[in-house]
Short mmCIF file of C-alpha atoms in Angstrom, two decimals:
data_model
loop_
_atom_site.label_atom_id
_atom_site.label_comp_id
_atom_site.label_asym_id
_atom_site.label_seq_id
_atom_site.Cartn_x
_atom_site.Cartn_y
_atom_site.Cartn_z
CA UNK A 749 83.60 139.52 93.07
CA UNK A 750 85.07 141.65 90.83
CA UNK A 751 88.22 142.02 92.97
CA UNK A 752 88.22 138.99 93.65
CA UNK A 753 88.17 138.25 89.79
CA UNK A 754 90.40 141.04 88.90
CA UNK A 755 92.75 139.28 91.24
CA UNK A 756 92.28 135.70 89.86
CA UNK A 757 92.68 137.16 86.31
CA UNK A 758 96.27 138.88 87.81
CA UNK A 759 97.10 136.28 89.87
CA UNK A 760 96.92 133.74 86.55
CA UNK A 761 98.43 136.01 84.60
CA UNK A 762 101.41 136.81 87.03
CA UNK A 763 102.06 132.38 87.20
CA UNK A 764 101.48 132.09 83.13
CA UNK A 765 103.97 135.08 82.93
CA UNK A 766 106.72 132.64 86.05
CA UNK A 767 106.57 129.66 83.93
CA UNK A 768 107.53 131.66 80.46
CA UNK A 769 110.88 132.84 82.36
CA UNK A 770 111.44 129.25 83.80
CA UNK A 771 111.44 127.69 80.64
CA UNK A 772 114.56 129.29 79.28
CA UNK A 773 116.31 127.90 83.16
CA UNK A 774 115.11 124.36 81.87
CA UNK A 775 116.99 124.22 78.50
CA UNK A 776 120.03 125.02 81.27
CA UNK A 777 119.15 122.86 83.29
CA UNK A 778 118.23 119.83 81.13
CA UNK A 779 121.62 121.17 79.22
CA UNK A 780 124.15 121.03 83.05
CA UNK A 781 122.01 117.16 83.70
CA UNK A 782 123.97 116.42 80.26
CA UNK A 783 126.69 118.11 80.36
CA UNK A 784 128.03 115.97 84.07
CA UNK A 785 126.41 112.64 82.65
CA UNK A 786 128.70 113.44 80.10
CA UNK A 787 131.91 113.82 81.35
CA UNK A 788 131.32 110.92 84.09
CA UNK A 789 130.76 108.71 81.54
CA UNK A 790 133.05 110.00 78.76
CA UNK A 791 135.80 111.22 80.56
CA UNK A 792 136.01 110.04 84.13
CA UNK A 793 134.91 105.82 83.55
CA UNK A 794 134.93 104.76 79.89
CA UNK A 795 136.63 106.56 78.02
CA UNK A 796 140.43 105.80 79.68
CA UNK A 797 139.39 102.27 79.37
CA UNK A 798 138.85 102.53 75.94
CA UNK A 799 143.39 102.36 76.91
CA UNK A 800 142.67 99.52 78.72
CA UNK A 801 142.69 96.38 75.77
CA UNK A 802 141.30 93.78 76.42
CA UNK A 803 137.56 93.31 78.13
CA UNK A 804 137.84 95.96 79.58
CA UNK A 805 138.44 97.88 75.88
CA UNK A 806 135.49 96.50 74.56
CA UNK A 807 132.60 97.73 77.24
CA UNK A 808 133.53 100.70 77.14
CA UNK A 809 133.53 100.73 72.83
CA UNK A 810 130.01 98.94 73.18
CA UNK A 811 129.31 101.70 76.13
CA UNK A 812 130.50 104.66 74.23
CA UNK A 813 129.03 103.31 70.98
CA UNK A 814 125.87 102.97 72.01
CA UNK A 815 126.13 105.97 75.28
CA UNK A 816 126.51 108.59 71.79
CA UNK A 817 123.60 107.05 68.96
CA UNK A 818 120.90 107.66 71.85
CA UNK A 819 122.04 110.96 72.51
CA UNK A 820 121.96 112.41 69.92
CA UNK A 821 118.27 110.88 68.89
CA UNK A 822 117.95 112.42 72.52
CA UNK A 823 118.85 116.15 71.60
CA UNK A 824 117.44 115.59 68.84
CA UNK A 825 114.26 115.03 69.70
CA UNK A 826 114.40 117.29 72.30
CA UNK A 827 115.79 120.73 70.59
CA UNK A 828 112.47 118.67 67.13
CA UNK A 829 109.85 119.12 69.84
CA UNK A 830 111.35 122.98 71.15
CA UNK A 831 111.88 124.59 67.72
CA UNK A 832 108.65 122.78 66.72
CA UNK A 833 104.88 124.69 66.71
CA UNK A 834 102.27 122.33 67.80
CA UNK A 835 100.50 123.93 65.92
CA UNK A 836 98.07 127.12 65.22
CA UNK A 837 94.44 127.36 64.41
CA UNK A 838 95.51 128.81 60.33
CA UNK A 839 93.71 132.72 60.34
CA UNK A 840 90.33 132.31 59.58
CA UNK A 841 89.70 128.91 59.57
CA UNK A 842 85.77 127.52 59.99
CA UNK A 843 84.83 124.27 60.18
CA UNK A 844 82.35 122.41 57.89
CA UNK A 845 81.20 120.77 61.18
CA UNK A 846 81.43 121.32 64.61
CA UNK A 847 82.76 117.64 66.52
CA UNK A 848 82.89 117.94 69.73
CA UNK A 849 81.63 120.51 72.31
CA UNK A 850 84.42 122.63 73.80
CA UNK A 851 84.67 123.62 77.66
CA UNK A 852 84.28 126.87 76.97
CA UNK A 853 80.58 128.35 75.90
CA UNK A 854 80.05 127.64 72.39
CA UNK A 855 78.46 129.05 69.79
CA UNK A 856 75.81 127.73 67.27
CA UNK A 857 76.40 129.75 63.36
CA UNK A 858 74.30 131.78 63.49
CA UNK A 859 75.94 133.64 65.91
CA UNK A 860 78.58 133.86 63.38
CA UNK A 861 78.96 136.25 59.94
CA UNK A 862 77.91 134.32 57.01
CA UNK A 863 80.49 132.29 55.97
CA UNK A 864 80.06 130.30 59.41
CA UNK A 865 78.32 126.64 58.13
CA UNK A 866 76.03 125.38 60.60
CA UNK A 867 74.82 121.66 59.67
CA UNK A 868 71.31 120.51 60.04
CA UNK A 869 71.32 119.43 62.92
CA UNK A 870 72.16 122.52 65.12
CA UNK A 871 75.17 121.41 66.26
CA UNK A 872 77.64 123.66 68.41
CA UNK A 873 80.75 125.00 66.78
CA UNK A 874 83.76 126.00 69.51
CA UNK A 875 85.08 129.26 69.95
CA UNK A 876 87.39 130.21 72.39
CA UNK A 877 87.06 134.47 73.75
CA UNK A 878 90.52 135.31 74.44
CA UNK A 879 91.75 134.17 70.60
CA UNK A 880 88.70 135.69 69.42
CA UNK A 881 88.31 133.09 66.60
CA UNK A 882 86.54 129.59 66.30
CA UNK A 883 88.35 126.16 67.84
CA UNK A 884 89.05 122.88 65.68
CA UNK A 885 88.54 119.94 66.30
CA UNK A 886 90.23 118.86 70.22
CA UNK A 887 92.36 122.12 70.31
CA UNK A 888 92.97 123.78 73.43
CA UNK A 889 93.33 126.98 74.16
CA UNK A 890 96.60 128.02 76.34
CA UNK A 891 96.96 130.55 78.85
CA UNK A 892 100.99 130.25 78.67
CA UNK A 893 101.73 130.77 75.10
CA UNK A 894 98.85 132.67 75.62
CA UNK A 895 96.64 131.09 71.76
CA UNK A 896 94.88 128.05 71.06
CA UNK A 897 96.83 124.52 70.14
CA UNK A 898 95.76 122.27 68.03
CA UNK A 899 95.17 119.30 69.44
CA UNK A 900 96.30 120.45 72.05
CA UNK A 901 98.17 117.93 75.26
CA UNK A 902 99.63 119.76 78.00
CA UNK A 903 102.28 123.15 78.56
CA UNK A 904 105.98 121.88 79.17
CA UNK A 905 107.97 123.63 81.19
CA UNK A 906 110.97 121.60 80.00
CA UNK A 907 110.64 122.23 76.52
CA UNK A 908 109.53 125.83 76.43
CA UNK A 909 106.67 124.71 74.73
CA UNK A 910 103.24 123.19 74.14
CA UNK A 911 103.20 119.84 73.08
CA UNK A 912 100.10 119.45 70.49
CA UNK A 913 100.24 117.51 67.19
CA UNK A 914 102.95 118.85 65.44
CA UNK A 915 105.44 117.87 67.95
CA UNK A 916 103.68 115.56 69.68
CA UNK A 917 105.60 112.44 67.86
CA UNK A 918 109.09 114.33 69.23
CA UNK A 919 107.91 114.19 72.20
CA UNK A 920 107.22 111.03 72.68
CA UNK A 921 110.69 110.19 70.96
CA UNK A 922 112.06 111.97 73.07
CA UNK A 923 111.16 110.13 76.91
CA UNK A 924 111.37 107.16 74.51
CA UNK A 925 115.49 108.00 74.40
CA UNK A 926 116.04 110.12 77.39
CA UNK A 927 114.74 106.32 79.21
CA UNK A 928 116.93 104.40 77.79
CA UNK A 929 119.78 106.96 78.08
CA UNK A 930 119.22 106.86 81.51
CA UNK A 931 118.86 103.37 82.03
CA UNK A 932 121.71 102.52 80.38
CA UNK A 933 124.12 105.87 82.39
CA UNK A 934 122.23 104.16 85.26
CA UNK A 935 123.62 100.40 84.73
CA UNK A 936 127.12 101.30 83.30
CA UNK A 937 127.80 103.61 86.25
CA UNK A 938 125.68 100.61 88.33
CA UNK A 939 129.47 99.72 89.74
CA UNK A 940 131.00 102.21 90.08
CA UNK A 941 127.91 103.77 92.53
CA UNK A 942 128.68 100.10 94.52
CA UNK A 943 132.03 100.89 95.10
CA UNK A 944 131.89 104.07 96.80
CA UNK A 945 130.33 101.89 100.21
CA UNK A 946 132.73 99.47 99.41
CA UNK A 947 135.67 99.26 101.84
CA UNK A 948 138.40 99.50 98.78
CA UNK A 949 140.53 101.86 97.23
CA UNK A 950 137.85 103.56 94.32
CA UNK A 951 140.65 105.58 91.24
CA UNK A 952 139.96 108.75 90.49
CA UNK A 953 140.64 112.75 92.15
CA UNK A 954 137.29 113.46 94.41
CA UNK A 955 135.48 115.52 92.18
CA UNK A 956 135.31 112.73 89.43
CA UNK A 957 134.15 111.19 92.45
CA UNK A 958 131.59 113.37 93.02
CA UNK A 959 130.65 114.12 89.54
CA UNK A 960 129.83 110.38 88.50
CA UNK A 961 127.87 109.51 91.89
CA UNK A 962 126.28 113.09 91.07
CA UNK A 963 125.37 111.17 86.95
CA UNK A 964 123.92 108.41 88.98
CA UNK A 965 121.58 109.75 91.31
CA UNK A 966 119.26 112.09 88.32
CA UNK A 967 119.87 109.44 86.24
CA UNK A 968 118.39 107.11 88.32
CA UNK A 969 115.56 109.95 89.74
CA UNK A 970 115.08 110.93 85.80
CA UNK A 971 114.82 106.91 84.06
CA UNK A 972 111.66 106.68 87.06
CA UNK A 973 110.15 109.29 86.73
CA UNK A 974 110.16 109.57 83.09
CA UNK A 975 109.32 105.47 83.06
CA UNK A 976 105.98 106.66 85.36
CA UNK A 977 105.66 108.99 82.04
CA UNK A 978 106.32 106.49 79.12
CA UNK A 979 103.51 104.28 80.79
CA UNK A 980 100.60 107.18 80.99
CA UNK A 981 100.98 108.36 77.02
CA UNK A 982 101.16 105.05 75.86
CA UNK A 983 97.99 104.64 77.36
CA UNK A 984 97.47 107.86 75.76
CA UNK A 985 98.36 106.89 72.32
CA UNK A 986 96.67 103.37 72.24
CA UNK A 987 93.31 104.74 73.55
CA UNK A 988 93.99 107.94 70.63
CA UNK A 989 93.03 110.60 73.37
CA UNK A 990 95.63 113.77 74.27
CA UNK A 991 96.64 114.49 78.68
CA UNK A 992 93.52 117.26 78.60
CA UNK A 993 90.73 115.20 76.15
CA UNK A 994 91.35 112.20 79.01
CA UNK A 995 90.16 114.58 81.98
CA UNK A 996 87.75 115.80 80.05
CA UNK A 997 86.45 112.56 78.75
CA UNK A 998 85.09 111.34 82.00
CA UNK A 999 81.76 112.19 81.48
CA UNK A 1000 81.84 111.73 77.74
CA UNK A 1001 79.77 108.32 77.53
CA UNK A 1002 81.95 106.79 74.05
CA UNK A 1003 84.91 108.86 72.27
CA UNK A 1004 84.83 109.32 68.70
CA UNK A 1005 88.21 109.58 67.82
CA UNK A 1006 89.43 105.67 69.35
CA UNK A 1007 89.57 103.41 65.52
CA UNK A 1008 91.63 100.81 67.34
CA UNK A 1009 95.66 100.96 68.65
CA UNK A 1010 96.75 100.50 64.90
CA UNK A 1011 94.98 103.26 63.26
CA UNK A 1012 95.97 105.69 66.76
CA UNK A 1013 99.55 105.18 66.46
CA UNK A 1014 99.25 105.40 62.32
CA UNK A 1015 97.67 109.65 63.72
CA UNK A 1016 100.71 109.80 65.80
CA UNK A 1017 103.96 108.45 64.57
CA UNK A 1018 102.38 107.18 60.36
CA UNK A 1019 102.74 104.83 58.69
CA UNK A 1020 105.49 104.56 57.32
CA UNK A 1021 108.60 103.01 59.42
CA UNK A 1022 111.38 104.14 58.77
CA UNK A 1023 110.23 107.68 60.61
CA UNK A 1024 109.11 105.93 63.86
CA UNK A 1025 111.67 106.17 65.63
CA UNK A 1026 113.02 108.95 63.71
CA UNK A 1027 111.73 113.03 65.46
CA UNK A 1028 109.96 113.20 61.79
CA UNK A 1029 107.61 112.06 58.52
CA UNK A 1030 107.54 110.86 55.32
CA UNK A 1031 106.04 112.71 53.01
CA UNK A 1032 103.96 110.35 51.92
CA UNK A 1033 102.29 110.24 55.58
CA UNK A 1034 102.07 113.72 55.45
CA UNK A 1035 99.83 114.20 51.89
CA UNK A 1036 97.57 111.17 53.59
CA UNK A 1037 97.01 111.48 57.00
CA UNK A 1038 95.50 114.58 57.57
CA UNK A 1039 95.49 113.83 61.60
CA UNK A 1040 99.24 114.86 61.19
CA UNK A 1041 98.61 118.24 59.87
CA UNK A 1042 96.28 118.80 63.47
CA UNK A 1043 93.06 120.12 62.05
CA UNK A 1044 90.84 117.19 60.43
CA UNK A 1045 90.39 113.80 62.80
CA UNK A 1046 88.31 110.52 61.50
CA UNK A 1047 86.06 109.05 64.58
CA UNK A 1048 83.56 105.88 64.47
CA UNK A 1049 81.77 105.60 61.61
CA UNK A 1050 78.65 104.59 63.68
CA UNK A 1051 79.16 108.10 66.23
CA UNK A 1052 79.00 109.61 62.94
CA UNK A 1053 75.46 107.96 62.15
CA UNK A 1054 74.43 108.84 65.68
#
């Protein structure tokens, strides 16, 4: 039994190490897809169309403006997810009142030193035995990152980072702009893709045609896959739930953090509409909405009164 447990732990360690190594490759893959798409759209097709004049010029100009605008927002959101810490537990953090039961065996306040409060109803305090620290509400340990992450949603190999409280909005914007960009590229390259199967002569070298074909297929595949993720995360935001919590709360009769769609949305995107579509928050929202910091989450009044 001991040997089996040690073997399993070693396999998990190797799996996590492999995911860390895979991350750098995934970033290069994203850059590669963007590069192929950019070459196909700008250099092969719509860039040269700018010199044609007339309606072709107007079409190419509109496509290129929209393409570059979405590309800037996509890359801005993507690298914001990659470079932003998803949220770490502050040193020596201690809860005032525990708000949920953790996935590990939680300990009561008396199991810690005296500076850890414990309420009169003897509610349990979540504790991470791997990090050897108290866990805030909605916090989970990531085996790949090797630490606890505030309001952890999942570890994403595409961004080489965890998606948590401080970068979840950026991740959603990355999905949103990726979907719009891939739909635009798919639609703009569709006539050229259909021309592959026509009997007419297609202008361009074999290399440029192959690049256009590859860009169309890649963007169509990404558009369909990202659409599924986008729909899933929209439903999670609407119920104020993370991917991990959606699985865990199957056995929970009531979800205390569901405050209604509008307030749930504001806990991720803030209240300032000027910042909803960019990977940033206003200073006022950061001050007024503690949930954006990943440590304090309001819950339903009827739940607190129980």
